[in-house]
Every structure is written in C-alpha cells, then in structure tokens.
mmCIF file of C-alpha atoms in Angstrom:
data_model
loop_
_atom_site.group_PDB
_atom_site.id
_atom_site.type_symbol
_atom_site.label_atom_id
_atom_site.label_comp_id
_atom_site.label_asym_id
_atom_site.label_seq_id
_atom_site.Cartn_x
_atom_site.Cartn_y
_atom_site.Cartn_z
ATOM 1 C CA SER L 1 0.000 0.000 0.000
ATOM 2 C CA TYR L 2 2.945 2.373 0.493
ATOM 3 C CA LEU L 3 3.539 2.419 -3.288
ATOM 4 C CA ASP L 4 -0.068 3.243 -4.214
ATOM 5 C CA ARG L 5 0.440 7.011 -3.921
ATOM 6 C CA CYS L 6 3.922 6.964 -5.485
ATOM 7 C CA VAL L 7 4.144 9.053 -8.666
ATOM 8 C CA ILE L 8 6.922 6.930 -10.179
ATOM 9 C CA LYS L 9 5.562 5.126 -13.245
ATOM 10 C CA ASN L 10 7.471 1.820 -13.122
ATOM 11 C CA LYS L 11 7.678 0.182 -9.699
ATOM 12 C CA ILE L 12 9.236 -3.154 -8.775
ATOM 13 C CA HIS L 13 8.536 -4.801 -5.438
ATOM 14 C CA ILE L 14 11.289 -7.263 -4.477
ATOM 15 C CA GLY L 15 11.183 -9.386 -1.343
ATOM 16 C CA PRO L 16 11.806 -12.895 0.004
ATOM 17 C CA SER L 17 8.060 -13.554 0.282
ATOM 18 C CA LEU L 18 5.373 -11.513 -1.382
ATOM 19 C CA ALA L 19 1.698 -11.127 -0.678
ATOM 20 C CA PRO L 20 -0.600 -10.518 -3.658
ATOM 21 C CA SER L 21 -0.755 -6.817 -4.547
ATOM 22 C CA ARG L 22 -1.438 -4.410 -7.400
ATOM 23 C CA HIS L 23 2.164 -3.521 -8.325
ATOM 24 C CA GLN L 24 3.284 -3.719 -11.939
ATOM 25 C CA LEU L 25 6.126 -6.116 -11.258
ATOM 26 C CA GLU L 26 6.986 -8.288 -8.299
ATOM 27 C CA MET L 27 10.021 -10.514 -7.828
ATOM 28 C CA ARG L 28 10.842 -12.981 -5.117
ATOM 29 C CA ALA L 29 14.497 -12.606 -4.132
ATOM 30 C CA LEU L 30 16.763 -12.199 -1.135
ATOM 31 C CA PRO L 31 17.818 -8.600 -0.493
ATOM 32 C CA GLU L 32 21.459 -9.724 -0.498
ATOM 33 C CA GLN L 33 21.145 -11.076 -4.084
ATOM 34 C CA MET L 34 18.948 -8.828 -6.193
ATOM 35 C CA PRO L 35 18.200 -10.002 -9.748
ATOM 36 C CA VAL L 36 18.604 -6.505 -11.215
ATOM 37 C CA ALA L 37 21.186 -5.204 -13.686
ATOM 38 C CA THR L 38 23.995 -2.899 -12.568
ATOM 39 C CA ASP L 39 23.309 0.857 -12.811
ATOM 40 C CA TYR L 40 19.657 0.263 -13.679
ATOM 41 C CA ILE L 41 17.460 1.587 -10.849
ATOM 42 C CA ASP L 42 16.724 5.255 -10.071
ATOM 43 C CA ALA L 43 15.617 4.822 -6.453
ATOM 44 C CA VAL L 44 15.536 2.068 -3.830
ATOM 45 C CA VAL L 45 13.406 2.115 -0.680
ATOM 46 C CA LEU L 46 14.378 -0.277 2.126
ATOM 47 C CA LEU L 47 11.592 -0.551 4.705
ATOM 48 C CA HIS L 48 13.137 -2.241 7.740
ATOM 49 C CA ALA L 49 15.009 -4.607 5.420
ATOM 50 C CA LEU L 50 18.382 -4.151 7.119
ATOM 51 C CA GLU L 51 17.072 -5.253 10.528
ATOM 52 C CA PHE L 52 16.030 -8.646 9.223
ATOM 53 C CA ALA L 53 18.731 -9.273 6.593
ATOM 54 C CA ALA L 54 21.388 -11.930 7.173
ATOM 55 C CA ASP L 55 24.086 -9.452 6.039
ATOM 56 C CA PRO L 56 22.892 -5.807 6.056
ATOM 57 C CA ARG L 57 26.150 -4.540 4.537
ATOM 58 C CA GLN L 58 25.669 -6.855 1.556
ATOM 59 C CA VAL L 59 22.152 -5.445 1.086
ATOM 60 C CA LEU L 60 23.635 -1.943 0.902
ATOM 61 C CA ARG L 61 26.322 -3.143 -1.527
ATOM 62 C CA GLU L 62 23.592 -4.586 -3.758
ATOM 63 C CA CYS L 63 21.690 -1.294 -3.626
ATOM 64 C CA GLU L 64 24.850 0.600 -4.562
ATOM 65 C CA ARG L 65 25.405 -1.770 -7.487
ATOM 66 C CA MET L 66 21.827 -1.443 -8.789
ATOM 67 C CA LEU L 67 21.534 2.338 -8.478
ATOM 68 C CA ILE L 68 22.455 4.668 -11.301
ATOM 69 C CA PRO L 69 24.872 7.534 -10.541
ATOM 70 C CA GLU L 70 22.995 10.156 -8.489
ATOM 71 C CA GLY L 71 20.377 7.496 -7.656
ATOM 72 C CA ARG L 72 18.504 7.737 -4.367
ATOM 73 C CA LEU L 73 18.466 5.247 -1.493
ATOM 74 C CA ILE L 74 15.910 5.643 1.298
ATOM 75 C CA VAL L 75 16.358 3.480 4.401
ATOM 76 C CA CYS L 76 13.761 3.196 7.169
ATOM 77 C CA GLY L 77 14.908 1.502 10.349
ATOM 78 C CA PHE L 78 14.408 1.231 14.089
ATOM 79 C CA ASN L 79 16.732 3.265 16.310
ATOM 80 C CA PRO L 80 18.401 0.993 18.918
ATOM 81 C CA PHE L 81 19.041 3.999 21.214
ATOM 82 C CA SER L 82 15.380 4.878 21.706
ATOM 83 C CA LEU L 83 12.518 3.709 23.861
ATOM 84 C CA TRP L 84 11.553 1.471 20.958
ATOM 85 C CA GLY L 85 15.045 -0.026 20.946
ATOM 86 C CA ALA L 86 14.948 -0.511 24.720
ATOM 87 C CA ARG L 87 11.651 -2.405 24.338
ATOM 88 C CA ARG L 88 13.623 -5.322 22.863
ATOM 89 C CA TRP L 89 15.419 -5.896 26.168
ATOM 90 C CA LEU L 90 12.249 -6.476 28.186
ATOM 91 C CA PRO L 91 11.582 -10.145 29.072
ATOM 92 C CA THR L 92 8.746 -10.412 26.540
ATOM 93 C CA GLY L 93 10.133 -7.808 24.157
ATOM 94 C CA GLY L 94 12.466 -9.586 21.755
ATOM 95 C CA LYS L 95 10.436 -12.625 20.768
ATOM 96 C CA ARG L 96 8.197 -11.236 17.987
ATOM 97 C CA PRO L 97 8.731 -8.969 14.997
ATOM 98 C CA PRO L 98 9.679 -6.152 14.854
ATOM 99 C CA TRP L 99 11.479 -6.428 18.184
ATOM 100 C CA LYS L 100 13.534 -9.493 17.287
ATOM 101 C CA GLY L 101 15.358 -7.707 14.465
ATOM 102 C CA LYS L 102 18.946 -6.446 14.674
ATOM 103 C CA PHE L 103 18.466 -2.694 15.011
ATOM 104 C CA ILE L 104 21.156 -0.581 13.333
ATOM 105 C CA SER L 105 21.885 2.950 14.514
ATOM 106 C CA TYR L 106 21.772 5.679 11.918
ATOM 107 C CA ALA L 107 25.311 6.718 12.888
ATOM 108 C CA ARG L 108 26.548 3.272 11.849
ATOM 109 C CA LEU L 109 24.392 3.450 8.723
ATOM 110 C CA GLN L 110 25.955 6.787 7.776
ATOM 111 C CA ASP L 111 29.407 5.242 8.237
ATOM 112 C CA TRP L 112 28.482 2.392 5.870
ATOM 113 C CA PHE L 113 27.123 4.937 3.402
ATOM 114 C CA SER L 114 30.401 6.854 3.367
ATOM 115 C CA LEU L 115 32.334 3.642 2.655
ATOM 116 C CA LEU L 116 30.037 2.868 -0.299
ATOM 117 C CA GLY L 117 30.226 6.379 -1.784
ATOM 118 C CA PHE L 118 26.811 7.667 -0.695
ATOM 119 C CA ASP L 119 26.155 11.186 0.588
ATOM 120 C CA VAL L 120 23.444 11.488 3.219
ATOM 121 C CA GLU L 121 21.010 14.204 2.158
ATOM 122 C CA ARG L 122 18.533 14.029 5.005
ATOM 123 C CA THR L 123 17.837 12.126 8.210
ATOM 124 C CA THR L 124 14.435 12.266 9.869
ATOM 125 C CA THR L 125 13.431 10.682 13.160
ATOM 126 C CA LEU L 126 9.886 9.770 14.218
ATOM 127 C CA MET L 127 7.985 7.867 16.896
ATOM 128 C CA PHE L 128 8.957 9.475 20.172
ATOM 129 C CA LYS L 129 5.982 7.878 21.903
ATOM 130 C CA LEU L 130 6.350 4.808 24.070
ATOM 131 C CA PRO L 131 5.859 1.523 22.192
ATOM 132 C CA MET L 132 2.397 0.707 23.552
ATOM 133 C CA GLN L 133 -0.769 -0.671 22.007
ATOM 134 C CA HIS L 134 -3.258 1.158 24.233
ATOM 135 C CA ARG L 135 -4.971 3.901 22.196
ATOM 136 C CA HIS L 136 -5.848 5.843 25.336
ATOM 137 C CA TRP L 137 -2.204 6.238 26.387
ATOM 138 C CA MET L 138 -0.941 6.743 22.839
ATOM 139 C CA GLY L 139 -3.327 9.691 22.430
ATOM 140 C CA LYS L 140 -2.000 11.284 25.623
ATOM 141 C CA MET L 141 1.586 11.147 24.300
ATOM 142 C CA ASP L 142 0.988 13.248 21.165
ATOM 143 C CA LYS L 143 3.015 16.142 22.619
ATOM 144 C CA LEU L 144 6.077 13.883 22.786
ATOM 145 C CA GLU L 145 6.249 13.871 18.969
ATOM 146 C CA SER L 146 6.645 17.641 18.638
ATOM 147 C CA LEU L 147 8.949 17.906 21.660
ATOM 148 C CA GLY L 148 11.110 15.024 20.457
ATOM 149 C CA GLN L 149 11.431 16.439 16.933
ATOM 150 C CA LYS L 150 12.597 19.753 18.349
ATOM 151 C CA TRP L 151 14.745 18.845 21.359
ATOM 152 C CA LEU L 152 15.708 15.130 21.247
ATOM 153 C CA PRO L 153 15.807 13.988 17.600
ATOM 154 C CA TRP L 154 18.368 11.250 18.327
ATOM 155 C CA LEU L 155 15.826 9.460 20.572
ATOM 156 C CA GLY L 156 13.213 8.835 17.873
ATOM 157 C CA GLY L 157 12.095 5.210 17.596
ATOM 158 C CA VAL L 158 12.258 5.166 13.782
ATOM 159 C CA TYR L 159 14.636 6.910 11.402
ATOM 160 C CA VAL L 160 14.407 7.611 7.690
ATOM 161 C CA VAL L 161 17.705 8.285 5.929
ATOM 162 C CA GLN L 162 17.852 9.565 2.355
ATOM 163 C CA ALA L 163 21.188 9.112 0.585
ATOM 164 C CA VAL L 164 22.515 9.773 -2.922
ATOM 165 C CA LYS L 165 24.974 7.591 -4.811
ATOM 166 C CA ARG L 166 27.923 9.765 -5.821
ATOM 167 C CA VAL L 167 30.199 8.718 -8.651
ATOM 168 C CA SER L 168 33.459 10.494 -9.368
ATOM 169 C CA THR L 169 34.363 10.862 -13.008
ATOM 170 C CA VAL L 170 37.868 11.480 -14.280
ATOM 171 C CA THR L 171 38.375 13.849 -17.183
ATOM 172 C CA PRO L 172 41.588 13.034 -19.036
ATOM 173 C CA ILE L 173 43.826 15.973 -19.846
ATOM 174 C CA ARG L 174 45.612 15.676 -23.119
ATOM 175 C CA PRO L 175 49.203 16.862 -23.162
ATOM 176 C CA GLN L 176 49.996 19.787 -25.434
ATOM 177 C CA TRP L 177 52.831 18.934 -27.789
#
C-alpha cells in the first residue's frame, strides 16, 4: 500500500516472500542477491530490510550496485538507542517482529554509506511515543512527537535516511605537444 500514492511510473517490489498486490512487477528474491542489472534503478526504498537481513552490509552493496549515478536510497529503520530499541530488552520484548530484528543505529548506517560512496542528504526521526498498544495512552503522548522532533531527535524510535549515490568521473587531460 505504500507504493499506491507513489508518482513513479514503473515500480518493482522485491522481497523474500510476497503477498498478492497491485504492483506492476513483483520478484521474489533475497535482499542480499537482487536479480537486477547494474546501474539500472533510479531509487531504492528499504523498509526495515536491514534489521532482518542476514548481512545488512551486503544489502547496501547490492543497492549501490543497482543504483544509477545520483540514484537515491531511502532506508527506514528502528533506532536501537530509543525507547523502541529498549523495548527489545524487556523479558517479553524480543520474541516477535519487529522487536527481534537487529536494530542498526543511523550513525553506523551513515558510516556504511560513506564507505560505499553515498552522501546522506537528510535524516528524519519519528515515533517518540512509548511503544504501547493502548490507544488511550498513545493519544495522551501526542506532545512527545513535537517535543522530540525539536529537542531530542536522536531518541526517535524510527529513522528515515535519504542518501545519494555519488560517482566520481575522471576527465583526461591531453598533453599539449
């Protein structure tokens, strides 16, 4: 459903298991081994894919390989240094998804991006509320969102990082004889 409002004409949904949907093209594949040509994709969106991948660095390497120069990579992930990340350490916390994933901090993600030649354009943090299912208490914590965005952005439960693949080109200089 997150691709329904997307204005991009050609969309490909790739995942290890797919539910029936209305996308133009769907492929079943592991995120570490994408069946896509090199320098072919304009943008890649990873929705919590790194937390559940066997090798998250290999997933990023595959994204770098698939993206065209100046292509965009958007990564959504859970912040391990938030109340949502602390929820995993409760006795009943780490047994079910999404809590059983390996949360990656966005500082580490930015380090991996720099090694792969990506420039981080923007980082946004969300979900400053406590990870609860009670609607009554969730409604009372609405002020935490605005306060967290302004004063404690590093404590958001979810981050969204937008990066651009940078490619250096070399222009040969011909010697003057």
